[in-house]
Coordinates of C-alpha atoms in Angstrom, one line a residue:
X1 CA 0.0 0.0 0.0
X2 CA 1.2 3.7 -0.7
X3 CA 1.7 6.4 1.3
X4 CA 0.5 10.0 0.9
X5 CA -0.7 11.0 -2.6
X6 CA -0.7 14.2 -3.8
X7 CA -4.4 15.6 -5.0
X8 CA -3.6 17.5 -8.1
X9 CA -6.6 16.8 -10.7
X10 CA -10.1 16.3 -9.1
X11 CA -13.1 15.4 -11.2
X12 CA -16.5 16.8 -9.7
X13 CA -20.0 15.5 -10.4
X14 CA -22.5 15.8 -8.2
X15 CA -26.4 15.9 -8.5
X16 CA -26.6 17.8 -4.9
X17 CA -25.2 21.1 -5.1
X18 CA -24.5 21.6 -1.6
X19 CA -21.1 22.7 -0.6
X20 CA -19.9 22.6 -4.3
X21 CA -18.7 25.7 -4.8
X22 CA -16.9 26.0 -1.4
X23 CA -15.0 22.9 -2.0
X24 CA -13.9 24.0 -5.7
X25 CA -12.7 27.2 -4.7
X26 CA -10.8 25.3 -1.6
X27 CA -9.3 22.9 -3.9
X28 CA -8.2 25.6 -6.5
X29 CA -6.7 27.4 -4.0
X30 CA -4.7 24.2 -3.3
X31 CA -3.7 24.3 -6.9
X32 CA -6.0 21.3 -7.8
X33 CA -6.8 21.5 -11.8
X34 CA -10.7 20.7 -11.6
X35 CA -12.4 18.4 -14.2
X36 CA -16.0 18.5 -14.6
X37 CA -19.8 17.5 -16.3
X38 CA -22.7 19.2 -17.1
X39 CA -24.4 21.1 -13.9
X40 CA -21.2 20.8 -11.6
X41 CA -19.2 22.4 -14.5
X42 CA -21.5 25.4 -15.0
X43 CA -22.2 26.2 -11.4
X44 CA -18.2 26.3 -10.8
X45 CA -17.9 28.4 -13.3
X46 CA -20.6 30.8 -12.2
X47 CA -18.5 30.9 -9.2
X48 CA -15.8 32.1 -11.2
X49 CA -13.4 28.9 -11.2
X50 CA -11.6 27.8 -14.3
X51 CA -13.2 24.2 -15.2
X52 CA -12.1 22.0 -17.6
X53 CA -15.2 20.0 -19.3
X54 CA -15.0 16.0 -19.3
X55 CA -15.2 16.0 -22.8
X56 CA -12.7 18.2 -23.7
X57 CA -10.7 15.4 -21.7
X58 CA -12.4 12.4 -23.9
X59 CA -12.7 13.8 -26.8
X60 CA -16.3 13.4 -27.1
X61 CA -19.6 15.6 -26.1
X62 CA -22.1 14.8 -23.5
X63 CA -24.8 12.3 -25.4
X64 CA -28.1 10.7 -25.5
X65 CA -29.4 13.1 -22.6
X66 CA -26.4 13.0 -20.5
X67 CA -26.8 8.8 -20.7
X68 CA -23.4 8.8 -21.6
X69 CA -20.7 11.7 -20.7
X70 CA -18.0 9.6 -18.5
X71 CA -18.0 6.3 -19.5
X72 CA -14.9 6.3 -21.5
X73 CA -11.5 5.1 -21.0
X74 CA -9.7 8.4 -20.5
X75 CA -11.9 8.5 -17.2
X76 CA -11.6 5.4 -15.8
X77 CA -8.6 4.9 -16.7
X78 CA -7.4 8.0 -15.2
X79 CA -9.1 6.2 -11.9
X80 CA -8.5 2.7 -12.2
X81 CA -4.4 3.2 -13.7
X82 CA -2.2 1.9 -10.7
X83 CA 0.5 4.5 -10.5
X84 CA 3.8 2.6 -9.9
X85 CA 2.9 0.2 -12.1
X86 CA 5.3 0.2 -15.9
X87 CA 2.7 -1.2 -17.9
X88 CA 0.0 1.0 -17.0
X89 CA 2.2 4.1 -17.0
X90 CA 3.1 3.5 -20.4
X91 CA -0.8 2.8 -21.7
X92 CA -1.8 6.0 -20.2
X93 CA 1.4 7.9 -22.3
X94 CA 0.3 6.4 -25.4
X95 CA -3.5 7.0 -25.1
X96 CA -2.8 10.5 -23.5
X97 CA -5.0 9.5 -20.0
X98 CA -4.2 11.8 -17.3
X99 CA -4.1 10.7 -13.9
X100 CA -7.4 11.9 -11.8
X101 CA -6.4 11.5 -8.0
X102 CA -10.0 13.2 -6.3
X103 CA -13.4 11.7 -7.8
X104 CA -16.3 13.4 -5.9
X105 CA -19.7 12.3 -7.0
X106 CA -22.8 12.3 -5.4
X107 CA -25.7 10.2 -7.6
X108 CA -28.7 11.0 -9.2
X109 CA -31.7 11.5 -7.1
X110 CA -33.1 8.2 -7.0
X111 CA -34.7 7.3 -3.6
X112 CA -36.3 11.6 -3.9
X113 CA -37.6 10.5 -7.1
X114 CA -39.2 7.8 -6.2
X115 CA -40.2 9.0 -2.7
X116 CA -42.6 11.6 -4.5
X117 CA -44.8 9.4 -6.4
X118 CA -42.5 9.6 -9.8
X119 CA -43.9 7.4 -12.5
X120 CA -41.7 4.0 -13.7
X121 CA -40.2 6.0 -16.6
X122 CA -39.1 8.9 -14.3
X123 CA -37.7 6.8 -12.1
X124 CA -36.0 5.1 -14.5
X125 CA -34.3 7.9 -15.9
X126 CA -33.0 8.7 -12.6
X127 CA -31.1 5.3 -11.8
X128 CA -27.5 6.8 -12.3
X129 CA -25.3 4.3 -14.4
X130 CA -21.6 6.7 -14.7
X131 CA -21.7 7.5 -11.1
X132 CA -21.8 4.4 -9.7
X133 CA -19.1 3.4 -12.2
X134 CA -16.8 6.0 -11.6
X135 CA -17.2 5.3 -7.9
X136 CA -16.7 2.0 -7.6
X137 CA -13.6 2.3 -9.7
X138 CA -11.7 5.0 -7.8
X139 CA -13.1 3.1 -4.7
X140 CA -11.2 0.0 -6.2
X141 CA -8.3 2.1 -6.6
X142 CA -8.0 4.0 -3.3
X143 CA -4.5 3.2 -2.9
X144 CA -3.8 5.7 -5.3
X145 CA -7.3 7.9 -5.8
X146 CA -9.7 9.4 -3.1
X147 CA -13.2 9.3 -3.7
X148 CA -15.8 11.3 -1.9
X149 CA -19.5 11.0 -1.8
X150 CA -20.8 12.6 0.9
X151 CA -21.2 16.3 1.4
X152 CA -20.5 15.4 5.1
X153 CA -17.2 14.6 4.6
X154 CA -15.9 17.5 2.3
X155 CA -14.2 19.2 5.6
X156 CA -12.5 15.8 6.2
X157 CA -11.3 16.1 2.7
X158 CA -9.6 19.0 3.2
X159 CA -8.5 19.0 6.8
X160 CA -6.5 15.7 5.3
X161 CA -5.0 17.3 2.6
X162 CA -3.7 20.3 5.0
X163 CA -2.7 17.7 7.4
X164 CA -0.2 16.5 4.6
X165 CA 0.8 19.2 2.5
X166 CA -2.0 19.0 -0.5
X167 CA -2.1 14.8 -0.3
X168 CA -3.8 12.7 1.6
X169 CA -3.1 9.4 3.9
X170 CA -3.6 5.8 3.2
X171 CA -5.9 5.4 6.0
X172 CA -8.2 8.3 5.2
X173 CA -8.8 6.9 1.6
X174 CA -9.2 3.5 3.1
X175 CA -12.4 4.9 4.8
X176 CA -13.6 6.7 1.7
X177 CA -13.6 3.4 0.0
X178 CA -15.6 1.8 2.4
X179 CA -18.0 4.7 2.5
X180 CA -18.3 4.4 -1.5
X181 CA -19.2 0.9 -1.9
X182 CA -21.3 1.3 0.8
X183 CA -23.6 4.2 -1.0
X184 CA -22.9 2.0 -4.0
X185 CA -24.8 -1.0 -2.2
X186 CA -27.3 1.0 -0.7
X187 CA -28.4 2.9 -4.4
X188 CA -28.3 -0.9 -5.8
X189 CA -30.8 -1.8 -2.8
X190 CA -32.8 1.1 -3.6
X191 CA -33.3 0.6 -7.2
X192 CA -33.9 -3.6 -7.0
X193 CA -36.6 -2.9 -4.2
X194 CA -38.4 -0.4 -6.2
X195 CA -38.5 -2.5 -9.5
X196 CA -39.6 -5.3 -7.7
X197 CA -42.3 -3.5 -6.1
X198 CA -42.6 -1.5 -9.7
X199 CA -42.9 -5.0 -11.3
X200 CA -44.9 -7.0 -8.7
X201 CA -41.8 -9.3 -7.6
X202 CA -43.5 -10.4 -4.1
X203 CA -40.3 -12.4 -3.3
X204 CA -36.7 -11.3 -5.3
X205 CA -34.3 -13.9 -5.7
X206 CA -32.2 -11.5 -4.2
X207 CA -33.2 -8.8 -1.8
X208 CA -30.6 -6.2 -0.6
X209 CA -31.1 -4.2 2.8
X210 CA -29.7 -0.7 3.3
X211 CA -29.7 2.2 5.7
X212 CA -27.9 5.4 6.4
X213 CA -26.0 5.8 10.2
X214 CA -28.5 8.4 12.2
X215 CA -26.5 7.6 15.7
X216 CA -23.9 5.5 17.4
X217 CA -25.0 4.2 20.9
X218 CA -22.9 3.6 24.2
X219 CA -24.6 0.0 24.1
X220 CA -27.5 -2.0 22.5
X221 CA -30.1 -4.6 24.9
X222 CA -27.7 -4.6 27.3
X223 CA -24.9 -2.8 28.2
X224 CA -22.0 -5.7 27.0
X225 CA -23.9 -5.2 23.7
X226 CA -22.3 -3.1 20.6
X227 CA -25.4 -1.1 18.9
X228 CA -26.0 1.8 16.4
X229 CA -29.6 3.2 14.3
X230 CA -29.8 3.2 10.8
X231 CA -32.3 4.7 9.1
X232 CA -34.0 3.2 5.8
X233 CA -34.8 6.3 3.9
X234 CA -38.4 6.2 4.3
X235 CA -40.2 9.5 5.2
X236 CA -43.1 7.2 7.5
X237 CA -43.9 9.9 10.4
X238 CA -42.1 8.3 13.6
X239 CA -39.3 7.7 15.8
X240 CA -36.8 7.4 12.9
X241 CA -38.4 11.3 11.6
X242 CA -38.9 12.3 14.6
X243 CA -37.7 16.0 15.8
X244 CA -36.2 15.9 19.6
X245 CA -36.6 19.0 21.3
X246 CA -34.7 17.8 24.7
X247 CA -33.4 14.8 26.7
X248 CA -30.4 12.6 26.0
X249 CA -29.7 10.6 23.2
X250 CA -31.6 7.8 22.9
X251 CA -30.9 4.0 23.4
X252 CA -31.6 1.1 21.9
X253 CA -34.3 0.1 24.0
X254 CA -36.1 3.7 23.5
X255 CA -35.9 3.5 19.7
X256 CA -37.3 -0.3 20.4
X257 CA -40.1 0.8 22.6
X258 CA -41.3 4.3 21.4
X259 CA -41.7 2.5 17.7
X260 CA -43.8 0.2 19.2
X261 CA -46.2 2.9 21.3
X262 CA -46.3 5.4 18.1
X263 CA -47.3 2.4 15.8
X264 CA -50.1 1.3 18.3
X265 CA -51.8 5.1 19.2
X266 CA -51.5 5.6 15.1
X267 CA -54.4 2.8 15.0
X268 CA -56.5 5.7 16.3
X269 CA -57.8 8.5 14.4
X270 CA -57.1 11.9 15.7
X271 CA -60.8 12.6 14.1
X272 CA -61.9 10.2 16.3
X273 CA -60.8 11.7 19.9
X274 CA -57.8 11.9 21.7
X275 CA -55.6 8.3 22.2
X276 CA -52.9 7.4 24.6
X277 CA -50.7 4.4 24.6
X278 CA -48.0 3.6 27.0
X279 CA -45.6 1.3 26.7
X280 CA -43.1 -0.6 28.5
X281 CA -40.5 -3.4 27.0
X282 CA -42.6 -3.4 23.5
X283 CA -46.1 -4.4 25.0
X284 CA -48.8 -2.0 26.1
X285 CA -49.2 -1.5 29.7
X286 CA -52.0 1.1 29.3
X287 CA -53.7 2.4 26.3
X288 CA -57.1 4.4 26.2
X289 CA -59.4 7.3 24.8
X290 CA -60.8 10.5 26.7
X291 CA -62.6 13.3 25.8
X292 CA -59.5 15.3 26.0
X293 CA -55.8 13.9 26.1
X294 CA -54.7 14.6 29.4
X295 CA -58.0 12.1 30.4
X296 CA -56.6 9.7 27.5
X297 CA -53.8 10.2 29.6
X298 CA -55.0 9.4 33.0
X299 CA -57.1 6.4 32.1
X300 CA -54.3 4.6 30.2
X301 CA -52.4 5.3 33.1
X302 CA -54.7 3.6 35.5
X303 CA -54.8 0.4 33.6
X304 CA -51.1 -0.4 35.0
X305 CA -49.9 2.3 36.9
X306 CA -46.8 -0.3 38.5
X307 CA -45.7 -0.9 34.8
X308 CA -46.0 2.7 33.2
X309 CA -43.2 3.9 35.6
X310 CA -40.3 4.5 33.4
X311 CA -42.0 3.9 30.0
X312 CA -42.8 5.5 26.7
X313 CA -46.0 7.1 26.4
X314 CA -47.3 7.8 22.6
X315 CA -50.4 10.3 22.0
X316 CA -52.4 10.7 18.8
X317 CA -52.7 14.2 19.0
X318 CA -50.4 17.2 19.7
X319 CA -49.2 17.2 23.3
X320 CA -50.4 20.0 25.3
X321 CA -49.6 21.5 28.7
X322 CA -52.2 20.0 30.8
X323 CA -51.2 16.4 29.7
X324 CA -47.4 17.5 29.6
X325 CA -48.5 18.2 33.6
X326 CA -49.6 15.0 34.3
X327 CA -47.5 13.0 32.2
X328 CA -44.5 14.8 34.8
X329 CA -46.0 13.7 37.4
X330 CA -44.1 10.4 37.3
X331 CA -40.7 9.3 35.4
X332 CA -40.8 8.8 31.7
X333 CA -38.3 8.2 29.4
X334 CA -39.8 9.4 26.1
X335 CA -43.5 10.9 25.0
X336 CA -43.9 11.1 21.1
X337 CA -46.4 12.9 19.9
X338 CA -47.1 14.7 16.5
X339 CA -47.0 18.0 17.9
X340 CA -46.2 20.0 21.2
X341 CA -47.3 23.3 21.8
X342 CA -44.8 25.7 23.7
X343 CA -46.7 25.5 27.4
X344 CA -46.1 21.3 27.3
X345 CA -42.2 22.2 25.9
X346 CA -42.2 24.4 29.4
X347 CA -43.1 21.7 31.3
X348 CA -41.1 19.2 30.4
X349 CA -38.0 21.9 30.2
X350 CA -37.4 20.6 34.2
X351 CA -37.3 16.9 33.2
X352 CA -33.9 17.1 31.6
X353 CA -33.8 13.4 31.0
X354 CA -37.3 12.9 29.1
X355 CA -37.0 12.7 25.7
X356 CA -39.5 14.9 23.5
X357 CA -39.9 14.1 20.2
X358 CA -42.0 15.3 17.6
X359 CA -43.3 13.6 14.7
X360 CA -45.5 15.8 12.5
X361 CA -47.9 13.1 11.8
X362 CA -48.8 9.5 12.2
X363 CA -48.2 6.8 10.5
X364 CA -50.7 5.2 8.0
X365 CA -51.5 1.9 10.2
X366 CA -53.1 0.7 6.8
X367 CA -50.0 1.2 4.7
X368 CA -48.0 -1.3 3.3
X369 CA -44.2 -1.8 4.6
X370 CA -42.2 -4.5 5.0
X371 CA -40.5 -5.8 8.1
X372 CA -37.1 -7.9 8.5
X373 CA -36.0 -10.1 11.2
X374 CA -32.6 -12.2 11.6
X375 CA -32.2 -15.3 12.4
X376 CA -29.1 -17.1 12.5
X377 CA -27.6 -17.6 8.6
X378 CA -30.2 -15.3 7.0
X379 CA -33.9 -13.1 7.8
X380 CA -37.1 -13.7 7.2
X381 CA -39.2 -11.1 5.3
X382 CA -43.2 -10.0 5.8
X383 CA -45.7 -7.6 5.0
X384 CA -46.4 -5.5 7.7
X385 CA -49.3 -6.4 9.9
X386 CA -51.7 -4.0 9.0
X387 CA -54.8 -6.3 9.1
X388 CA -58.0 -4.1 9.8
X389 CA -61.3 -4.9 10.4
X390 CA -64.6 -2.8 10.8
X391 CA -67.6 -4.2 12.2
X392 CA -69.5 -5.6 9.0
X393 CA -66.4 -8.3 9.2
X394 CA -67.0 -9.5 12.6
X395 CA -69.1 -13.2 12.7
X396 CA -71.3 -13.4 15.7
X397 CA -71.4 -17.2 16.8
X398 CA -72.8 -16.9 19.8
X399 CA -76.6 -17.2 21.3
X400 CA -76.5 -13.3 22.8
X401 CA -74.8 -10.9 19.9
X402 CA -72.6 -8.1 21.6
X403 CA -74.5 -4.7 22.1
X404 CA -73.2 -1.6 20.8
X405 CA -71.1 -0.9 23.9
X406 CA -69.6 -4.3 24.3
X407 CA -69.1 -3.6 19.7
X408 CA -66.8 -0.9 20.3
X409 CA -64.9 -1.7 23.0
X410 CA -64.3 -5.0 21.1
X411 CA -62.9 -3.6 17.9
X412 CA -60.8 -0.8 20.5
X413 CA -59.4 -3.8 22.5
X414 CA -58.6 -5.6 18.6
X415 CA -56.5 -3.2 17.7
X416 CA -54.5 -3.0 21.2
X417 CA -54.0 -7.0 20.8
X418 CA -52.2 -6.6 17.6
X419 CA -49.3 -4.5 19.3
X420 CA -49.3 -6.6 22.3
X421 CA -46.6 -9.8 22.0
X422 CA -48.7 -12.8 21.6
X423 CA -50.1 -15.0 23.8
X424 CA -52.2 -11.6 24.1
X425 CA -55.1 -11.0 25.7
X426 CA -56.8 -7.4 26.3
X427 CA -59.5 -6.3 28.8
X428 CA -61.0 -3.1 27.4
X429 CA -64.1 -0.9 29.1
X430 CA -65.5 2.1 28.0
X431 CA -62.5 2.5 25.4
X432 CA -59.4 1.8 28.3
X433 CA -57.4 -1.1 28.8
X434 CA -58.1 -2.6 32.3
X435 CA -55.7 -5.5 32.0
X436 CA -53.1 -6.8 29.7
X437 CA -51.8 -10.3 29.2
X438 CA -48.5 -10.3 27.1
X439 CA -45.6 -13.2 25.9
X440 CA -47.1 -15.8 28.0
X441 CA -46.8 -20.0 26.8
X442 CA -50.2 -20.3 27.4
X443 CA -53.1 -18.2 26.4
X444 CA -54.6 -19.1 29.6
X445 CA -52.0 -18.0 31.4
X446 CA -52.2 -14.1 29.8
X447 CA -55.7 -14.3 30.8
X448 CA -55.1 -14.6 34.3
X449 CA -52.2 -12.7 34.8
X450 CA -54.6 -9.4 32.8
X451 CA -57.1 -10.4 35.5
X452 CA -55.0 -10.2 38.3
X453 CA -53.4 -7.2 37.2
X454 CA -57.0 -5.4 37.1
X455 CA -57.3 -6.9 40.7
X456 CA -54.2 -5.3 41.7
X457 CA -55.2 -1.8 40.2
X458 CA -57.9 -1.3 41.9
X459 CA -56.6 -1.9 45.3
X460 CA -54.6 0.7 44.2
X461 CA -57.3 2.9 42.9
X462 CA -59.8 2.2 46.1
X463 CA -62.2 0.3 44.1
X464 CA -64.6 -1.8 45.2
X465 CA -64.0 -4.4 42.1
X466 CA -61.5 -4.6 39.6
X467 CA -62.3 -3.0 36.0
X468 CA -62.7 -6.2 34.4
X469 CA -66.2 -6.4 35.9
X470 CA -68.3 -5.8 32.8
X471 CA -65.2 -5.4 30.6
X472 CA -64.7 -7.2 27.1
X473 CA -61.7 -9.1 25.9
X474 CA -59.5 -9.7 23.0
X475 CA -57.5 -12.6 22.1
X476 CA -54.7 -12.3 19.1
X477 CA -55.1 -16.2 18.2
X478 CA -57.9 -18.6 18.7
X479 CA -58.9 -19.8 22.3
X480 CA -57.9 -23.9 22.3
X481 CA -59.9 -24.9 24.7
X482 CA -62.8 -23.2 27.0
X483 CA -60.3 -22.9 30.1
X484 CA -58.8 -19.2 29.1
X485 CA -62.7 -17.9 27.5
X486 CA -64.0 -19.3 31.4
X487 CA -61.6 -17.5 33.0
X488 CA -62.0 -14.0 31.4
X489 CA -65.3 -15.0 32.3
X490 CA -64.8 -15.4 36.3
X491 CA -62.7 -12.1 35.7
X492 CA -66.4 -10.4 34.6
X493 CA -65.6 -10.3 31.1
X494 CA -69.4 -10.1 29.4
X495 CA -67.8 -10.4 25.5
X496 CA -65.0 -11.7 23.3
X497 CA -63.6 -11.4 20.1
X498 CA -60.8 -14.0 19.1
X499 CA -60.4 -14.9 15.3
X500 CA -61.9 -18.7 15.5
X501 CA -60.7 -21.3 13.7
X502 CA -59.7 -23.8 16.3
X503 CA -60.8 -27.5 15.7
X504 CA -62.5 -27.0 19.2
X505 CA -64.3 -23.9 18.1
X506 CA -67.8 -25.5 19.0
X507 CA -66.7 -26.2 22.8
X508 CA -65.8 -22.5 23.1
X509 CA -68.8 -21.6 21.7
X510 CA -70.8 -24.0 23.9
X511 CA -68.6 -22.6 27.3
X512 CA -69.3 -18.5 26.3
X513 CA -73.3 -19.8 25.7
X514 CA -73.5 -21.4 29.1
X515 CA -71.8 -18.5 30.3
X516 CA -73.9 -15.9 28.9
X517 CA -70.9 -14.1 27.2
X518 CA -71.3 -12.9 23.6
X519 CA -68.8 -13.9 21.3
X520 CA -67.5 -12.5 17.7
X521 CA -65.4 -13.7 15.5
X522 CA -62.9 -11.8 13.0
X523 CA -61.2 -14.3 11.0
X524 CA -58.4 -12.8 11.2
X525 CA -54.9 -13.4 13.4
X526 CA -52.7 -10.8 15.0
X527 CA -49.4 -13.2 16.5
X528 CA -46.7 -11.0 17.4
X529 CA -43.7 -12.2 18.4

C-alpha cells in the first residue's frame, strides 16, 4: 500500500449542489486542476473557477441526454491506472490518460424520485449508471485515488490534505472506499426494491437491505452489547423522523419501545378523539381514549400504573400542557407525539432526562411496509401487519350478539392486541385497557395474569371491584380450549372477540353460551412475536 498522494486533478460531479462551490474554490486554492460535467461544470464556473469539461478530456460531447458523458477510458482509466505500475504508465502515455487523484460524486436522485410518487419511466431515468461506475472504480483504486460521496465529509477532505501538505493518507482513503461501496450498495438496494415493487416481484431472488447511520449508541439490549440506528430512507412519520426538542440521546431500547407505542396510538384516528398508549418493553401497559388527552392520559395510566413507571408514552394528537402536567407527574423516558405546543415544551423543560420528540404526523397503520427479522444464517421477510377490520367483518357465533357498547370496545381492544406480544389478551371498558396479558406460553396464562393485574389496580385505585367487571376481551389467536374464554369469564368479562378457527371452536362456543358471554369472530390473526 502507498503512502500520501498528492491531489492535483479532481473530477467533480454531483447531483446535490451543496457545498460545491466552497470545495472547488478550496481545492483551487490548493492548486488542484478541476475536471467536470454538465451542472457541476456550470455552477463552478458561475463561481468564477476555471473548469475543464469531461469532454474536452475524452474527446467526445455529452450524449443521449447525458446517458453517456464519462463512460470512456480516459476517465476510468485515469481512476482505475495503478501509478507505480510500468505497464499502466506507459498505456496511459500512449492514449494520452491523465491521472485523476480526487473523484467526488454524489448520484442522481433516486430514492427523492421515487419518494414523490414519480412514474416508472421517471424513475428510471433517474437510476444513475456513470456515477456508480466511476465510484466503484476509484473506490477500487484507493490506494492511489480518493473518492468522496458525501457532502459530510468535504471538511474531512480538506482538513486531510492540509494535514499533509495537499495529499492525503492511506488510512483516510481507506475509509472513503468503504463509505463508497457502501452508497454503492445502498443505491443498488434502492433501485432492485423499487423495481420489484414496480414490477410485482412479491419475493426477489435476491433482496438487498440498506440504511444510512442516524446515531452510534454507548450499548445495545444490554450494556455488553455493541449497537447503532440506521435509518431506511423512508419518510413514515415516527421515531426514525422524529424532531427531539430535549433529553439525551436515545438508546436502543427507547428506539425499540417508542416505535412500538407510536405504531399502536396511530391505529387511532385523531378525528376520532384523543388516544394514549404507554408502553413498557414493546407491550402496552396502558392504552385508552378520553374526551380530552390529558383524560386519555390518566385512564391509560390507571390500567397499570406499576408498569407505566419508566416507559414511553405515545399520543395521537399534539401534546399540550395540561397532559405534559400530568404526564411529569411520574418518570418517563420518552412521550412522542405529532406536535407539542410551547406551554407542554415548558413543562417538560425541568425533566432534563425525558426525551421529547416530535413527529409531525402519524403513521398510516393501513399502509403497506415491509418488516425484517434475523435469524441465524439469514432473515425472514413479511408484509407488515396492517390487518383491519370494521364491524360488517366480525361473525357473531354466539346465542346473545354483543350490544353496541360491548361492539366498540371490542374492535378498541382488537387493535390494542395486535401491538401486544402474543399469547395476548386485552381487557377493554368504556374505550381503556383494564388489563393486559402479554408473551405468556399459554393463552390461559395471559388471561389470568390481565385479571389479576385489574385486581391489583384497583386496590390501588380504592375500588370496590376490579375493571374487568363488565369489561370485554381480546385474544390475538384462537382460544384452544374453553379454560382461558372461562376465566376471562370469572374475571367479569361479558364479551370476546378472538379470530376462531380452532378445531375445538364448538366447545368455546358452547362454554361463552352457558356462560352468557357474547362472542364474535374476526377471522383474522394478530401473532406478534
Amino acid at each position: 500500500m502507498s503512502d500520501a498522494r498528492p491531489i492535483r486533478r479532481a473530477l467533480l460531479s454531483v447531483s446535490d449542489k451543496e457545498g460545491l462551490v466552497d470545495l472547488g474554490r478550496a481545492l483551487a486554492a490548493r492548486g488542484v486542476e478541476l475536471l467536470s460535467t454538465g451542472g457541476t461544470a456550470h455552477s463552478l464556473r458561475q463561481a468564477g473557477l476555471e473548469v475543464v469539461d469531461v469532454a474536452e478530456v475524452t474527446g467526445f460531447p455529452e450524449m443521449m441526454d447525458g446517458r453517456v458523458k464519462t463512460l470512456h477510458p480516459k476517465v476510468h482509466g485515469g481512476l482505475l491506472a495503478l501509478r507505480d505500475n510500468d505497464e499502466h504508465v506507459a498505456a496511459m502515455t500512449e492514449h494520452g490518460i491523465v491521472e485523476i487523484d480526487l473523484l467526488v460524486v454524489n448520484l442522481y436522485p433516486f430514492e427523492a424520485t421515487v419518494a414523490k410518487g414519480a412514474d416508472y419511466d421517471t424513475c428510471i431515468e433517474n437510476i444513475d449508471i456513470g456515477g456508480p461506475a466511476m465510484i466503484r472504480a476509484a473506490a477500487k483504486n484507493h490506494a492511489y485515488v480518493t473518492v468522496v460521496v458525501d457532502v459530510e465529509d468535504y471538511e474531512k477532505l480538506l482538513g486531510d490534505m492540509d494535514q499533509h501538505d495537499g495529499a492525503t493518507c492511506p488510512k483516510f482513503r481507506k475509509k472513503l472506499a468503504q463509505i463508497a461501496y457502501a452508497r454503492t450498495a445502498a443505491y443498488d438496494a434502492a433501485v432492485s426494491t423499487w423495481m420489484a415493487q414496480a414490477i410485482g416481484v412479491e419475493t426477489p431472488r435476491r433482496r438487498a437491505v440498506a440504511g444510512t447511520l442516524a446515531q452510534t449508541m454507548r450499548y445495545g439490549e444490554n450494556p455488553h452489547q455493541k449497537a447503532a440506528f440506521y435509518r431506511d430512507g423512508s419518510s413514515r412519520p415516527g421515531v426514525a423522523t422524529a424532531v427531539q426538542h430535549q433529553g439525551k440521546e436515545l438508546s436502543y431500547n427507547n428506539i425499540n419501545d417508542t416505535d412500538a407505542a407510536f405504531e399502536l396510538v396511530a391505529e387511532f384516528d385523531p378525528a376520532d378523539g384523543p388516544a394514549c398508549a404507554i408502553i413498557k418493553h414493546a407491550n402496552p401497559c396502558g392504552v385508552a381514549r378520553g374526551a380530552t388527552l390529558a383524560e386519555a392520559y390518566s385512564r391509560a395510566f390507571d390500567c397499570d400504573r406499576t408498569s407505566a413507571f419508566g416507559g414511553i408514552i405515545a399520543l395521537n394528537q399534539p401534546l399540550d400542557g395540561p397532559t405534559a402536567e400530568r404526564i411529569a407527574e411520574i418518570f418517563t423516558e420518552v412521550v412522542i407525539a405529532p406536535d407539542a405546543d410551547e406551554a407542554a415544551k415548558r413543562v417538560f423543560e425541568a425533566k432534563k432526562n425525558l426525551r421529547l420528540l416530535t413527529t409531525g404526523g402519524l403513521p398510516d397503520p393501513l399502509a403497506a411496509a415491509t418488516t425484517i427479522r434475523q435469524v441465524s444464517g439469514g432473515y425472514l421477510v413479511q408484509d407488515k401487519d396492517n390487518g383491519h377490520i370494521t364491524a360488517e367483518d366480525l361473525k357473531v357465533v354466539t346465542k346473545r350478539a354483543p350490544t353496541e357498547a360491548e361492539l366498540r370496545d371490542l374492535l378498541f381492544a382488537w387493535k390494542v392486541a395486535k401491538h401486544v406480544k402474543s399469547n395476548a389478551i386485552v381487557y377493554v371498558k368504556d374505550a381503556a385497557t383494564v388489563g393486559v396479558g402479554a408473551g405468556q406460553m399459554s393463552r390461559v396464562d395471559s388471561t389470568r395474569i390481565a385479571a389479576r393485574k385489574s385486581q391489583d389496580m384497583a386496590e390501588v385505585l380504592g375500588l370496590s371491584a376490579p375493571l374487568t367487571q363488565g369489561s370485554v376481551v381480546a385474544s390475538d389467536a384462537f382460544f384452544p380450549f374453553p379454560d382461558g374464554l372461562l376465566t376471562a369469564a370469572e374475571a367479569g368479562a361479558t364479551a370476546v372477540i378472538q379470530p376462531g378457527g380452532s378445531m375445538r371452536d364448538d366447545k368455546v362456543i358452547a362454554a361463552a353460551d352457558e356462560a352468557g358471554i357474547a362472542m364474535v369472530f374476526s377471522g383474522m390473526r394478530h401473532f406478534r412475536h
